[in-house]
Coordinates of C-alpha atoms and ligand atoms in Angstrom, one line a residue:
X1 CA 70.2 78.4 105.7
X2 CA 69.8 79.7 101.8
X3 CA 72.9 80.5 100.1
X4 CA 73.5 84.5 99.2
X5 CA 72.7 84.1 96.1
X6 CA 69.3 82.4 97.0
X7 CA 68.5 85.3 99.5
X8 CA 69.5 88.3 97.2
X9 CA 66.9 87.0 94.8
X10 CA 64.0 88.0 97.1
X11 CA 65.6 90.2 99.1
X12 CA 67.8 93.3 98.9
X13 CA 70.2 93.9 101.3
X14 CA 71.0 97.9 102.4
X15 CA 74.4 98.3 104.0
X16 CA 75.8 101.3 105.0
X17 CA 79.6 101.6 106.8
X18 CA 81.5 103.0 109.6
X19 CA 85.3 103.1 109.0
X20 CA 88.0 103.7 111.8
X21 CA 91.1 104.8 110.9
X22 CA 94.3 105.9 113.2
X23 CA 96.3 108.5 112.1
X24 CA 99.2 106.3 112.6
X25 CA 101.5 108.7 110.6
X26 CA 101.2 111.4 112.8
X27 CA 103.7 111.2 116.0
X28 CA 101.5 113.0 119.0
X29 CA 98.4 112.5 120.2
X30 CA 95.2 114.3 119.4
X31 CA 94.7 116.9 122.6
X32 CA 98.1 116.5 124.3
X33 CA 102.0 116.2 123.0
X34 CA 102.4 112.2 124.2
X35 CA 103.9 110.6 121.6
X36 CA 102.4 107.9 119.5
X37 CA 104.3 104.4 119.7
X38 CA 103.0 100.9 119.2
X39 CA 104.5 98.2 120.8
X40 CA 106.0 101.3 123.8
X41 CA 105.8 99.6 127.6
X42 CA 102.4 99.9 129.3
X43 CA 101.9 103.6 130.6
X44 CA 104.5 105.3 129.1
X45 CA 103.3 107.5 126.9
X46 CA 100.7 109.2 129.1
X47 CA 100.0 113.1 130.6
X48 CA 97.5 114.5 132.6
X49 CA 95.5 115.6 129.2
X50 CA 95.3 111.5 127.9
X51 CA 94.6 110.7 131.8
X52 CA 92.0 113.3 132.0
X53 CA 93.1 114.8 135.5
X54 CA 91.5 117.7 137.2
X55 CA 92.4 121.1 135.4
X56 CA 94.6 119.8 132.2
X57 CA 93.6 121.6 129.1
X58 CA 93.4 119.9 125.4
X59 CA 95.1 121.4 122.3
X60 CA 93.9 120.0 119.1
X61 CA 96.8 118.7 116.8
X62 CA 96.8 120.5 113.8
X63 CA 98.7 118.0 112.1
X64 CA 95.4 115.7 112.7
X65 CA 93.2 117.9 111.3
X66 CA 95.7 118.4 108.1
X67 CA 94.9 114.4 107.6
X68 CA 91.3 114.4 107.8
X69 CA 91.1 117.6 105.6
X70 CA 93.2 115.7 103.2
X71 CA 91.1 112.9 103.8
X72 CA 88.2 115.0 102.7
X73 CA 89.3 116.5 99.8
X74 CA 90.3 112.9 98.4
X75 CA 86.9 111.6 98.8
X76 CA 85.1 114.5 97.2
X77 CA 83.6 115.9 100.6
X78 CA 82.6 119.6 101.2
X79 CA 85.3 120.7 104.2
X80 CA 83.2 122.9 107.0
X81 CA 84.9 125.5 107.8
X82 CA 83.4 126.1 111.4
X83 CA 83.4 122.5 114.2
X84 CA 83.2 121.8 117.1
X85 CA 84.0 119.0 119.4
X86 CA 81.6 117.3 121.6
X87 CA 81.9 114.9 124.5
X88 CA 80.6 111.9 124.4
X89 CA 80.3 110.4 127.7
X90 CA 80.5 106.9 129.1
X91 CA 81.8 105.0 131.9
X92 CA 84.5 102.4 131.1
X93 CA 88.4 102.5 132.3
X94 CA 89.6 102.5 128.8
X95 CA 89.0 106.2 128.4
X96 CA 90.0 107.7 132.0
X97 CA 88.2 111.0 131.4
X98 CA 85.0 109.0 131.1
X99 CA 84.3 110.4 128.0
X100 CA 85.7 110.1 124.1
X101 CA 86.3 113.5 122.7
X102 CA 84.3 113.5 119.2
X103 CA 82.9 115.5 116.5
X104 CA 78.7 116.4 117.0
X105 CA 76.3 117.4 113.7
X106 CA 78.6 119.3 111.6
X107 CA 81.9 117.2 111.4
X108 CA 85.2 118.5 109.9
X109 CA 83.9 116.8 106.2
X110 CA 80.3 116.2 104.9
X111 CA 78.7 115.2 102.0
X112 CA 81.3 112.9 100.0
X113 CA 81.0 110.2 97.7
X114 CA 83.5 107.3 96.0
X115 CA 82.5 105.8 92.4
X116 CA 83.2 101.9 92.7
X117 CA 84.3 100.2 90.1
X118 CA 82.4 96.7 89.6
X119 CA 84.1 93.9 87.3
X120 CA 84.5 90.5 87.2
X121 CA 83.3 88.1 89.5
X122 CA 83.0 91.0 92.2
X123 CA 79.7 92.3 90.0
X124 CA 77.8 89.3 89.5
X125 CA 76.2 89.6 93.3
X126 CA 74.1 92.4 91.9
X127 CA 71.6 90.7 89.9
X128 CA 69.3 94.0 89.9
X129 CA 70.4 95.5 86.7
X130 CA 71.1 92.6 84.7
X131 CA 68.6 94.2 82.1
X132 CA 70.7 97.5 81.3
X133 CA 72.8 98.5 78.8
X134 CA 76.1 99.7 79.2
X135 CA 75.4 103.5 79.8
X136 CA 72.7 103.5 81.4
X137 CA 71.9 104.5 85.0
X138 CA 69.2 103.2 87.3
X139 CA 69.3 104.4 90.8
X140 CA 73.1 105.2 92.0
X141 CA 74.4 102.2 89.6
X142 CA 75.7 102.8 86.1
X143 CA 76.0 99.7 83.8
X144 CA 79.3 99.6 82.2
X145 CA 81.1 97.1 79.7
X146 CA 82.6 94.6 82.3
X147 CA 80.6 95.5 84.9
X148 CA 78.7 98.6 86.7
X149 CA 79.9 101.4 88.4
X150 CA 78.2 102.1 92.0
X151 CA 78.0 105.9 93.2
X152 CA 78.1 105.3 96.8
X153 CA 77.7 108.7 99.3
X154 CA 79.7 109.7 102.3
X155 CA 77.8 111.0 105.2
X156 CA 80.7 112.5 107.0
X157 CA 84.1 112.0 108.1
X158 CA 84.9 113.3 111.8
X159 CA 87.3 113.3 114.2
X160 CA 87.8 111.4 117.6
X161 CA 90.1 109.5 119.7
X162 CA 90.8 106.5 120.5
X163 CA 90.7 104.7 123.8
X164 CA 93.4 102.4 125.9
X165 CA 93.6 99.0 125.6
X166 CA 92.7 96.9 128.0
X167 CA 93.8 93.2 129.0
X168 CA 91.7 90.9 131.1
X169 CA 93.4 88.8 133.3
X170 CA 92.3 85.0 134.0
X171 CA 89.4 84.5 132.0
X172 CA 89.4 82.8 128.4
X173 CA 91.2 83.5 125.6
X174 CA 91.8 86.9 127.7
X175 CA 88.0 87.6 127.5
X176 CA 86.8 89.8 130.6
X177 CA 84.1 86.4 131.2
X178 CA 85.6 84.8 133.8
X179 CA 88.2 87.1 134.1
X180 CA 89.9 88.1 137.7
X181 CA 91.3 91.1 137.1
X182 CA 92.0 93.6 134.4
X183 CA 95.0 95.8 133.0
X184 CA 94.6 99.1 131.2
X185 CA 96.8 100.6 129.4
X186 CA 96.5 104.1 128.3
X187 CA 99.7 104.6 125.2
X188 CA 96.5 104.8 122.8
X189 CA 94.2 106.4 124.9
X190 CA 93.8 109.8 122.5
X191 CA 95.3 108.3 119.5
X192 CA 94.5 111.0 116.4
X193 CA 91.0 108.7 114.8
X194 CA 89.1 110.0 111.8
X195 CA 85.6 107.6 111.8
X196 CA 83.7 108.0 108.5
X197 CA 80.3 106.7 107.8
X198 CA 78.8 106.1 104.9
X199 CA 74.7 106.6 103.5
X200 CA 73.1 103.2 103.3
X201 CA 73.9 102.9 99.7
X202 CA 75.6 99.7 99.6
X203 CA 73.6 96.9 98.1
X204 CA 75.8 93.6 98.0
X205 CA 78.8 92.9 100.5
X206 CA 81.4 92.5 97.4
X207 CA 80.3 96.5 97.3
X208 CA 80.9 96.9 100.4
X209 CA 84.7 95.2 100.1
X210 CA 85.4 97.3 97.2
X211 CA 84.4 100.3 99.3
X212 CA 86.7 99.3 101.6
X213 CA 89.5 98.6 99.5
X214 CA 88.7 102.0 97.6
X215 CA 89.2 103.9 100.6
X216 CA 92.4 102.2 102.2
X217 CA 94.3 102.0 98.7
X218 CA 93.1 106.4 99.3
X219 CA 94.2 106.4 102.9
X220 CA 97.6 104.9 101.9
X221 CA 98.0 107.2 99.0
X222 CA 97.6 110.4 101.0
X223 CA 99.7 108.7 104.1
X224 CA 97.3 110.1 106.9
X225 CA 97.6 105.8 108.3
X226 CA 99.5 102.7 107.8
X227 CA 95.7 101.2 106.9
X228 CA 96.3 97.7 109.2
X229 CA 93.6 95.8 109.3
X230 CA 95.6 93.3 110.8
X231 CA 96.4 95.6 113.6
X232 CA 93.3 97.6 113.9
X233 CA 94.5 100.9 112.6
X234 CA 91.8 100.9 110.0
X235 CA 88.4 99.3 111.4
X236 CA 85.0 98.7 109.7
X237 CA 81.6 98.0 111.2
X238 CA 78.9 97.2 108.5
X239 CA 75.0 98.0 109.4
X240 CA 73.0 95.8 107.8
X241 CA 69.1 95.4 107.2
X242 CA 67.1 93.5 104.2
X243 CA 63.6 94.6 102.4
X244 CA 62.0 92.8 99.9
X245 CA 62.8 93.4 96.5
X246 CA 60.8 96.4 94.9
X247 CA 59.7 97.9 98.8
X248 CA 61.1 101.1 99.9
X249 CA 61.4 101.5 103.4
X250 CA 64.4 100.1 105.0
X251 CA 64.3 97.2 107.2
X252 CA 65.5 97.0 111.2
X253 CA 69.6 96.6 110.9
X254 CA 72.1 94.9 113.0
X255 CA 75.2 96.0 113.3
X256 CA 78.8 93.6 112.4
X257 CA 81.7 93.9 114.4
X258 CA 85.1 92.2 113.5
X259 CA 85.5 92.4 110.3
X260 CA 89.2 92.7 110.4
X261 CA 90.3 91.7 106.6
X262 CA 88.8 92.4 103.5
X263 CA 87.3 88.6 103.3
X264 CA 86.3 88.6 106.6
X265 CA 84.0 91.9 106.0
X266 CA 82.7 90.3 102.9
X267 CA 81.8 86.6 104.3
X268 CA 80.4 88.4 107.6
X269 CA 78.2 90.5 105.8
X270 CA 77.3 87.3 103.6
X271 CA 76.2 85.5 106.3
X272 CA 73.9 88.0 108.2
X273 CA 72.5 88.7 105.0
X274 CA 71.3 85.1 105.0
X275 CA 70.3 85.0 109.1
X276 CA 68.0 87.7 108.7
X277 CA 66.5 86.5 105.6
X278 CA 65.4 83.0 107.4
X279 CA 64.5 85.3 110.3
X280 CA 62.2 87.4 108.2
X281 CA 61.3 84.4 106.6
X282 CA 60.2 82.1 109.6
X283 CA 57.7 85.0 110.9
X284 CA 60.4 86.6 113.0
X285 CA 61.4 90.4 113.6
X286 CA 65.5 91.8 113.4
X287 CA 66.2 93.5 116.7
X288 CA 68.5 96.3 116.4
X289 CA 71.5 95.0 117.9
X290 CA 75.5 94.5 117.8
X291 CA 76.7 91.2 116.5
X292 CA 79.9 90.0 116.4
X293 CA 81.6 88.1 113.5
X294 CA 83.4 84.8 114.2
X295 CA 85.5 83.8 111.7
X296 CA 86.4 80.4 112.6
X297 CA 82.8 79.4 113.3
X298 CA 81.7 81.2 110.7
X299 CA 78.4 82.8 112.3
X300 CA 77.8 86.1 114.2
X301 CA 76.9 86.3 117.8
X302 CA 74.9 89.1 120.0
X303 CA 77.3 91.2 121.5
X304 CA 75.0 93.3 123.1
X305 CA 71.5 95.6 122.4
X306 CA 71.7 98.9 120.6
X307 CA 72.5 102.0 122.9
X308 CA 71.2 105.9 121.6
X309 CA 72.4 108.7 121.1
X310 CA 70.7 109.8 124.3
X311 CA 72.7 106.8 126.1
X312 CA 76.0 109.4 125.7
X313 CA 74.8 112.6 126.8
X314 CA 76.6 114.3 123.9
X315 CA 77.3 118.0 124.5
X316 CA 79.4 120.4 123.2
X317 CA 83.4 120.5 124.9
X318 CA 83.4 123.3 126.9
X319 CA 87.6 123.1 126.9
X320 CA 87.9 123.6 123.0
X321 CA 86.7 127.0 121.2
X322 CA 84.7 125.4 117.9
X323 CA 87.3 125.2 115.1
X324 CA 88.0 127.1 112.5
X325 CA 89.4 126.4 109.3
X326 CA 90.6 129.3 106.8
X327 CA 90.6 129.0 102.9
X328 CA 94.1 129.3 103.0
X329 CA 94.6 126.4 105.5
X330 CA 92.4 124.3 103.2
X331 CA 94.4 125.2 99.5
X332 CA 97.5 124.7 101.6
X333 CA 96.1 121.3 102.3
X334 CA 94.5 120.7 98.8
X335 CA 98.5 121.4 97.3
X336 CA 99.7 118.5 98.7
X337 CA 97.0 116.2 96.8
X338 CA 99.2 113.6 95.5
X339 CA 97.6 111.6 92.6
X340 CA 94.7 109.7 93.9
X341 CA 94.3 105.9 92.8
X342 CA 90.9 106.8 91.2
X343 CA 93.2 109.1 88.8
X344 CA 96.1 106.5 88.2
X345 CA 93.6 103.6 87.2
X346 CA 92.2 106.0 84.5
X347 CA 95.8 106.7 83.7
X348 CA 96.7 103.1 83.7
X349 CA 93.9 102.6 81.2
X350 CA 94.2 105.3 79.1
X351 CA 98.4 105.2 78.6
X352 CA 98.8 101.2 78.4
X353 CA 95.2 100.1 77.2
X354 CA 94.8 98.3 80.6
X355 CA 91.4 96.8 81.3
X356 CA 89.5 98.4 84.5
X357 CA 89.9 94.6 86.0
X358 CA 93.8 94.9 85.4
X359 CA 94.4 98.5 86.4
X360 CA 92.0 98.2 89.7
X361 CA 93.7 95.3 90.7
X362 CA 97.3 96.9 90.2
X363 CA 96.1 99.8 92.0
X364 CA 94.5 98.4 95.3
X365 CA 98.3 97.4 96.0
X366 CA 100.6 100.1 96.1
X367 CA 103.2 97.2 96.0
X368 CA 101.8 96.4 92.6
X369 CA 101.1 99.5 91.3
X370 CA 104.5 100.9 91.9
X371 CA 106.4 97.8 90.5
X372 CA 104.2 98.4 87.2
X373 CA 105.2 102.0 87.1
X374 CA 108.8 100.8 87.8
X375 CA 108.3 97.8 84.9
X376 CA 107.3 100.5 82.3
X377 CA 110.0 102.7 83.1
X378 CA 112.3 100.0 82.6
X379 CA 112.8 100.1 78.5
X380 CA 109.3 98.2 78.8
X381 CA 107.0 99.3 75.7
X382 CA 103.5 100.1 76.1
X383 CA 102.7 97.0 74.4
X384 CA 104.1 95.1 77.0
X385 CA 101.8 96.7 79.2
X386 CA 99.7 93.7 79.5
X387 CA 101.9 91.3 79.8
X388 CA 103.8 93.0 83.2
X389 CA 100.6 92.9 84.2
X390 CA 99.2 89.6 83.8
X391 CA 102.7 88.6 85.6
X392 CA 102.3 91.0 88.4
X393 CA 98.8 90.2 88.9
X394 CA 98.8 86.3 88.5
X395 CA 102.3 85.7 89.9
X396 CA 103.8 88.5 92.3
X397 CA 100.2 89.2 94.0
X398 CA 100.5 85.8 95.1
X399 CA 104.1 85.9 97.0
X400 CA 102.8 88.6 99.7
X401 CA 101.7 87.0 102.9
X402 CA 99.6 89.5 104.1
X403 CA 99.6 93.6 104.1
X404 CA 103.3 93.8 105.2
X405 CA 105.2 91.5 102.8
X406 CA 107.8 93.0 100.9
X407 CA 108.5 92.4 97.3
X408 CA 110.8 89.6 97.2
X409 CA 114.7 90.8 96.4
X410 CA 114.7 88.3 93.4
X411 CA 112.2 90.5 91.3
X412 CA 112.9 93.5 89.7
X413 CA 112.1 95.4 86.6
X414 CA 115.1 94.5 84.1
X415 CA 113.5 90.8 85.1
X416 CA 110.1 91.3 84.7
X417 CA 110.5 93.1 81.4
X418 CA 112.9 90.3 79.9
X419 CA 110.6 87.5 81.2
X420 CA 107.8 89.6 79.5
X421 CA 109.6 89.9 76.2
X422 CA 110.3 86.2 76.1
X423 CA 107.2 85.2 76.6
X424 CA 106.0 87.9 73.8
X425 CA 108.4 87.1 71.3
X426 CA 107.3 83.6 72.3
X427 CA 111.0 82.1 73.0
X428 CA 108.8 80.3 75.9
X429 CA 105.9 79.4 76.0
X430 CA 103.2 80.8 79.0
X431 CA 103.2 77.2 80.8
X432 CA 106.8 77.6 81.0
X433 CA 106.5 81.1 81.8
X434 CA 104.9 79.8 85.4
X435 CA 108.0 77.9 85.5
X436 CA 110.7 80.4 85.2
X437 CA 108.8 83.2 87.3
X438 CA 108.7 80.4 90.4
X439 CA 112.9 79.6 89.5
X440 CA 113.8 83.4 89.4
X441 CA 112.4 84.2 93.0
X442 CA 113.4 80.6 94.1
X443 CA 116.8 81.0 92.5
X444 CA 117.1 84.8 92.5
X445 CA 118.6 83.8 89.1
X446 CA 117.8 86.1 85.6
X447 CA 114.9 84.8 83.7
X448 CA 117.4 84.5 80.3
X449 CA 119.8 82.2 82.6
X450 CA 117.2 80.1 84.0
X451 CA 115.9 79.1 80.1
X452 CA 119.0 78.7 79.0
X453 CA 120.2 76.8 81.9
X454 CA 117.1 74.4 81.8
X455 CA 117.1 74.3 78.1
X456 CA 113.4 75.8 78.1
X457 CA 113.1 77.2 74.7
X458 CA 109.8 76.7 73.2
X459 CA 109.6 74.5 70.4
X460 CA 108.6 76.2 67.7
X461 CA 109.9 73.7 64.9
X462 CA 106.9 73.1 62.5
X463 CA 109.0 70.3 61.8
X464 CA 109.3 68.8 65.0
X465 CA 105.8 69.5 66.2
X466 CA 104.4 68.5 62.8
X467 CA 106.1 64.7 63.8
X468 CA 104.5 64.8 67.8
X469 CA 101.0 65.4 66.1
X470 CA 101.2 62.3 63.7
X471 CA 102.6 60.2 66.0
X472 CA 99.8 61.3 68.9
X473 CA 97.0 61.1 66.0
X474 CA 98.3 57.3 65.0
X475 CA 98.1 56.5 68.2
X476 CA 94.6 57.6 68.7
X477 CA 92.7 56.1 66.0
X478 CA 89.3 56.1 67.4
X479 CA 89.6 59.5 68.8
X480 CA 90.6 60.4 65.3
X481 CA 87.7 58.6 64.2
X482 CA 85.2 60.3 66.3
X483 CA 86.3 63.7 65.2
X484 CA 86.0 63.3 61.7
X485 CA 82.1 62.3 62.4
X486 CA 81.9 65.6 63.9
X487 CA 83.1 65.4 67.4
X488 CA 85.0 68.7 67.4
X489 CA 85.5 69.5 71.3
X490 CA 88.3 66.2 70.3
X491 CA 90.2 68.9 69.3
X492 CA 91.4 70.1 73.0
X493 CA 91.8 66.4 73.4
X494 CA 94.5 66.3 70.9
X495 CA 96.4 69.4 71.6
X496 CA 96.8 68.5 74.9
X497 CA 98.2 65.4 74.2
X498 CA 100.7 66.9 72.4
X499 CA 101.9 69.8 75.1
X500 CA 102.1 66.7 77.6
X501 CA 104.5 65.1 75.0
X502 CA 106.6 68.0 74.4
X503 CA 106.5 68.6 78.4
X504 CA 104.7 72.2 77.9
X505 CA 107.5 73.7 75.5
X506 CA 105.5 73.3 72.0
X507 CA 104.2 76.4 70.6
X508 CA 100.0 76.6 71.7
X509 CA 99.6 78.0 68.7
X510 CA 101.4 76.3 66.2
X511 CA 99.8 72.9 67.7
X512 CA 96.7 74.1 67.6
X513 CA 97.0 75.0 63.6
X514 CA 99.0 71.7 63.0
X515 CA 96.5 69.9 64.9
X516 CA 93.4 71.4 62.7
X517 CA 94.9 70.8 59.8
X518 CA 96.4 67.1 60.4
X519 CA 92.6 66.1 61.7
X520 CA 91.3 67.7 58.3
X521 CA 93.3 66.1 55.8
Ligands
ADP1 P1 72.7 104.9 114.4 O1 71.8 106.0 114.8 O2 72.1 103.5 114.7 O3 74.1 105.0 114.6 P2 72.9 106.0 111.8 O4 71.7 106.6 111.1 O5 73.9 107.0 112.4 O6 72.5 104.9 112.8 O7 73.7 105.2 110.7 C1 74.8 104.4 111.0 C2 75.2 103.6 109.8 O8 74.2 102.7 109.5 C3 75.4 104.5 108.5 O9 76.5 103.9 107.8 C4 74.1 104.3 107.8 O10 74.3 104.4 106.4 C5 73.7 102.9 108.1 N1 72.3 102.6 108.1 C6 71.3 103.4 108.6 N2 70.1 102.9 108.5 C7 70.3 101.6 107.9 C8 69.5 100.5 107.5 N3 68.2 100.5 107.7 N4 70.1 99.5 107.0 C9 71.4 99.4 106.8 N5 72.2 100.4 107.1 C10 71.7 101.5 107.7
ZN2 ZN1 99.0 112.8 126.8
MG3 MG1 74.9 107.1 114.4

């Protein structure tokens, strides 16, 4: 098979998304007053609304549809004011009502969008604009200094329920194959779900990640879900199809399952990028179909053939009266807008001269982004700005496990800010900066301590740096030698010589202009 970035050279790939999210903040279900629990015993938290028996009546929540009106609002959709529900049936004992209670054409939200912000390594998979400027526009992509910015639209957002779990007995690895029996159980059966779905505006699958990472870091912001994808309270299936470069009808697409982390969504995508291209290019056709993603073996697999529309016998919920909302009911929502992530990145930028790379990454981790606030508040000046953040991003990023970690007790802000401020005034120098970040959550020691303790101080001695550089030059005649006939790149040679000598505590700089002058003379 051809690598992605092989593929993407002919081909363009067309991805469009459809995120599940449970209102896990919430604490009753959608149509009934069963409380929501994870982890409750089997069965528990069940009513004859969630079980579907003859005669119960739903109730929508109205603290649900707050959430996905909230949820609207943050990602620029137009709220309809007039809904309905539908029923979409089907016959499977995870839903005992034999049908999922959904939204049909007109959904609570239409018509949204989210701007991505492209840098780094993350834009480099788009290899269509290479030829702009920054500024200019071609398409729903806008070239921009360290990167592009991609205008992606939101079809809708609705709302739905989710189903029960269910737990097959016997078979393997708890697969119903093989299976001799099978356990439901019905705590999540009408869980508060908001599904969007995005236009097929996605062209790379690092877009389609920072999509993803856009709208949790928005979801988490606005509380409507804890955003797990660990735990599946925030699912994403990606529709994918290729054309070839410069056609413009879309291609047949498949539909990826399993994406349940934000690598997993991006190498999933990667690779059925790359199946379909030598499919399409060995004569063969897509077949609209469900795959799922296997991590470990690192393919995707049929799940099963595409059902329609038609397969569900939507129609309207004759129980629930269509739904309306009232202007008042959406400003009441719209005043409890906190400030969304798109808003603090621009503030990040504008008040400490971040770079988008910085202030994105801060932001896609509330963790992060609230330490940095913390950090600044702290007697930190602005022009430490980008020092707390190097730390946080190269150092503290790297200590959380997963989703759930919590910031180790040995960090705080008074740290931080000194460890920041020695490194700045260059008391240490950034090698040894590594060192004392990894002793003071090791340690839960203050930075100060730990230099002074260990005797860290960077050498700043022109002095004592001047003698390590003759003594590494006599030592290296021929390398000496060699410069001076013009083999400059000798130069890194030399310096790094002399950090080894002075285990890492020289002044970079003050070697590096010793050095240059000593090789000169
Ligand atoms: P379906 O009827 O199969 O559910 P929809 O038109 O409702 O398809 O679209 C579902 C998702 O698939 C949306 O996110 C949409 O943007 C995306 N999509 C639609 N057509 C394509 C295509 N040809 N290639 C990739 N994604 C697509
Ligand atoms: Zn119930
Ligand atoms: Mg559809």
């Amino acid at each position: 098979m051809k690598s992605l970035e092989e593929v993407l050279r002919t081909w363009e790939a067309v991805i469009g998304l459809e995120i599940h999210a449970e209102l896990t903040t919430l604490t009753t279900k959608m149509f009934c007053g069963c409380k929501l629990e994870f982890g409750a015993a089997p069965n528990t938290h069940t009513c004859p609304v969630c079980l579907g028996l003859p005669g119960a009546l739903p109730v929508p929540n109205k603290a649900a549809i707050e959430s996905i009106v909230l949820a609207g609002l943050a990602t620029n959709c137009d709220i309809e004011k007039r809904s309905m529900f539908y029923r979409k049936n089907y016959m499977y004992p995870d839903m005992a009502k034999n049908f999922q209670t959904t939204q049909g054409p007109i959904a609570f939200c239409m018509r949204g969008h989210l701007d991505l912000n492209m840098t780094g390594a993350a834009s480099r998979e788009r290899i269509d604009i290479d030829d702009l400027e920054a500024g200019q526009t071609r398409g729903n992509v806008t070239k921009t200094q360290d990167g592009y910015c991609a205008h992606v639209g939101i079809t809708r957002i609705h709302m739905e329920e989710d189903a029960g779990k269910m737990i097959h007995i016997g078979g393997d690895e708890g697969r119903i194959s093989g299976a001799t029996h099978s356990l439901v159980d019905y705590n999540r059966a009408g869980t508060p779900l908001i599904e969007l779905v995005t236009e097929p505006d996605l062209r790379t699958p690092e877009e389609a990640r920072a999509f993803m990472q856009n709208l949790r870091r928005i979801y988490l912001a606005i509380g409507i879900s804890d955003c797990s994808m660990e735990e599946g309270s925030l699912r994403c299936d990606g529709n994918i199809s290729l054309r070839r470069r410069g056609e413009k009808t879309f291609g047949t697409k498949t539909e990826l399952k399993n994406m349940n982390s934000f690598k997993n969504l991006h190498d999933g995508l990667a690779f059925e990028i790359c199946r379909q291209a030598e499919v399409l290019e060995n004569g063969g056709v897509i077949h609209q179909e469900t795959r799922h993603w296997d991590p470990s073996a690192k393919c995707t697999i049929v799940m099963r053939v595409k059902e329609t529309a038609d397969d569900y016998r939507l129609f309207p919920e004759p129980d629930l009266a269509p739904y309306d909302l009232t202007d008042e009911f959406i400003e009441s929502v719209r005043a409890k807008m906190p400030e969304l992530p798109d808003a603090k990145v621009n503030r990040f930028k504008n008040d400490y001269a971040l770079s988008t790379y910085d202030a994105e990454s801060l932001v896609n981790d509330i963790r992060l982004s609230s330490l940095f606030e913390n950090c600044m508040a702290y007697q930190a000046s602005p022009a430490q700005a980008k020092g707390v953040a190097n730390i946080l991003i190269n150092e503290v990023a790297l200590l959380f496990a997963d989703d759930e970690s919590h910031l180790p007790a040995a960090i705080s802000p008074e740290r931080i800010s000194s460890l920041v401020q020695m490194l700045q005034e260059e008391t240490i120098s950034s090698k040894q900066g590594k060192e004392v970040f990894a002793a003071m959550v090791a340690e839960d020691k203050d930075p100060r301590i730990i230099v002074d303790e260990r005797n860290m101080k960077q050498v700043s001695d022109t002095g004592a740096i001047e003698g390590v550089v003759d003594e590494v030059i006599s030592s290296h005649p021929d390398e000496a030698a060699r410069y001076k006939e013009g083999n400059v790149k000798l130069m890194g040679f030399f310096v790094g010589e002399c950090m080894k000598r002075m285990r890492g505590a020289g002044n970079p700089k003050l070697i590096n202009e010793i050095v240059a002058r000593k090789l000169n003379e």
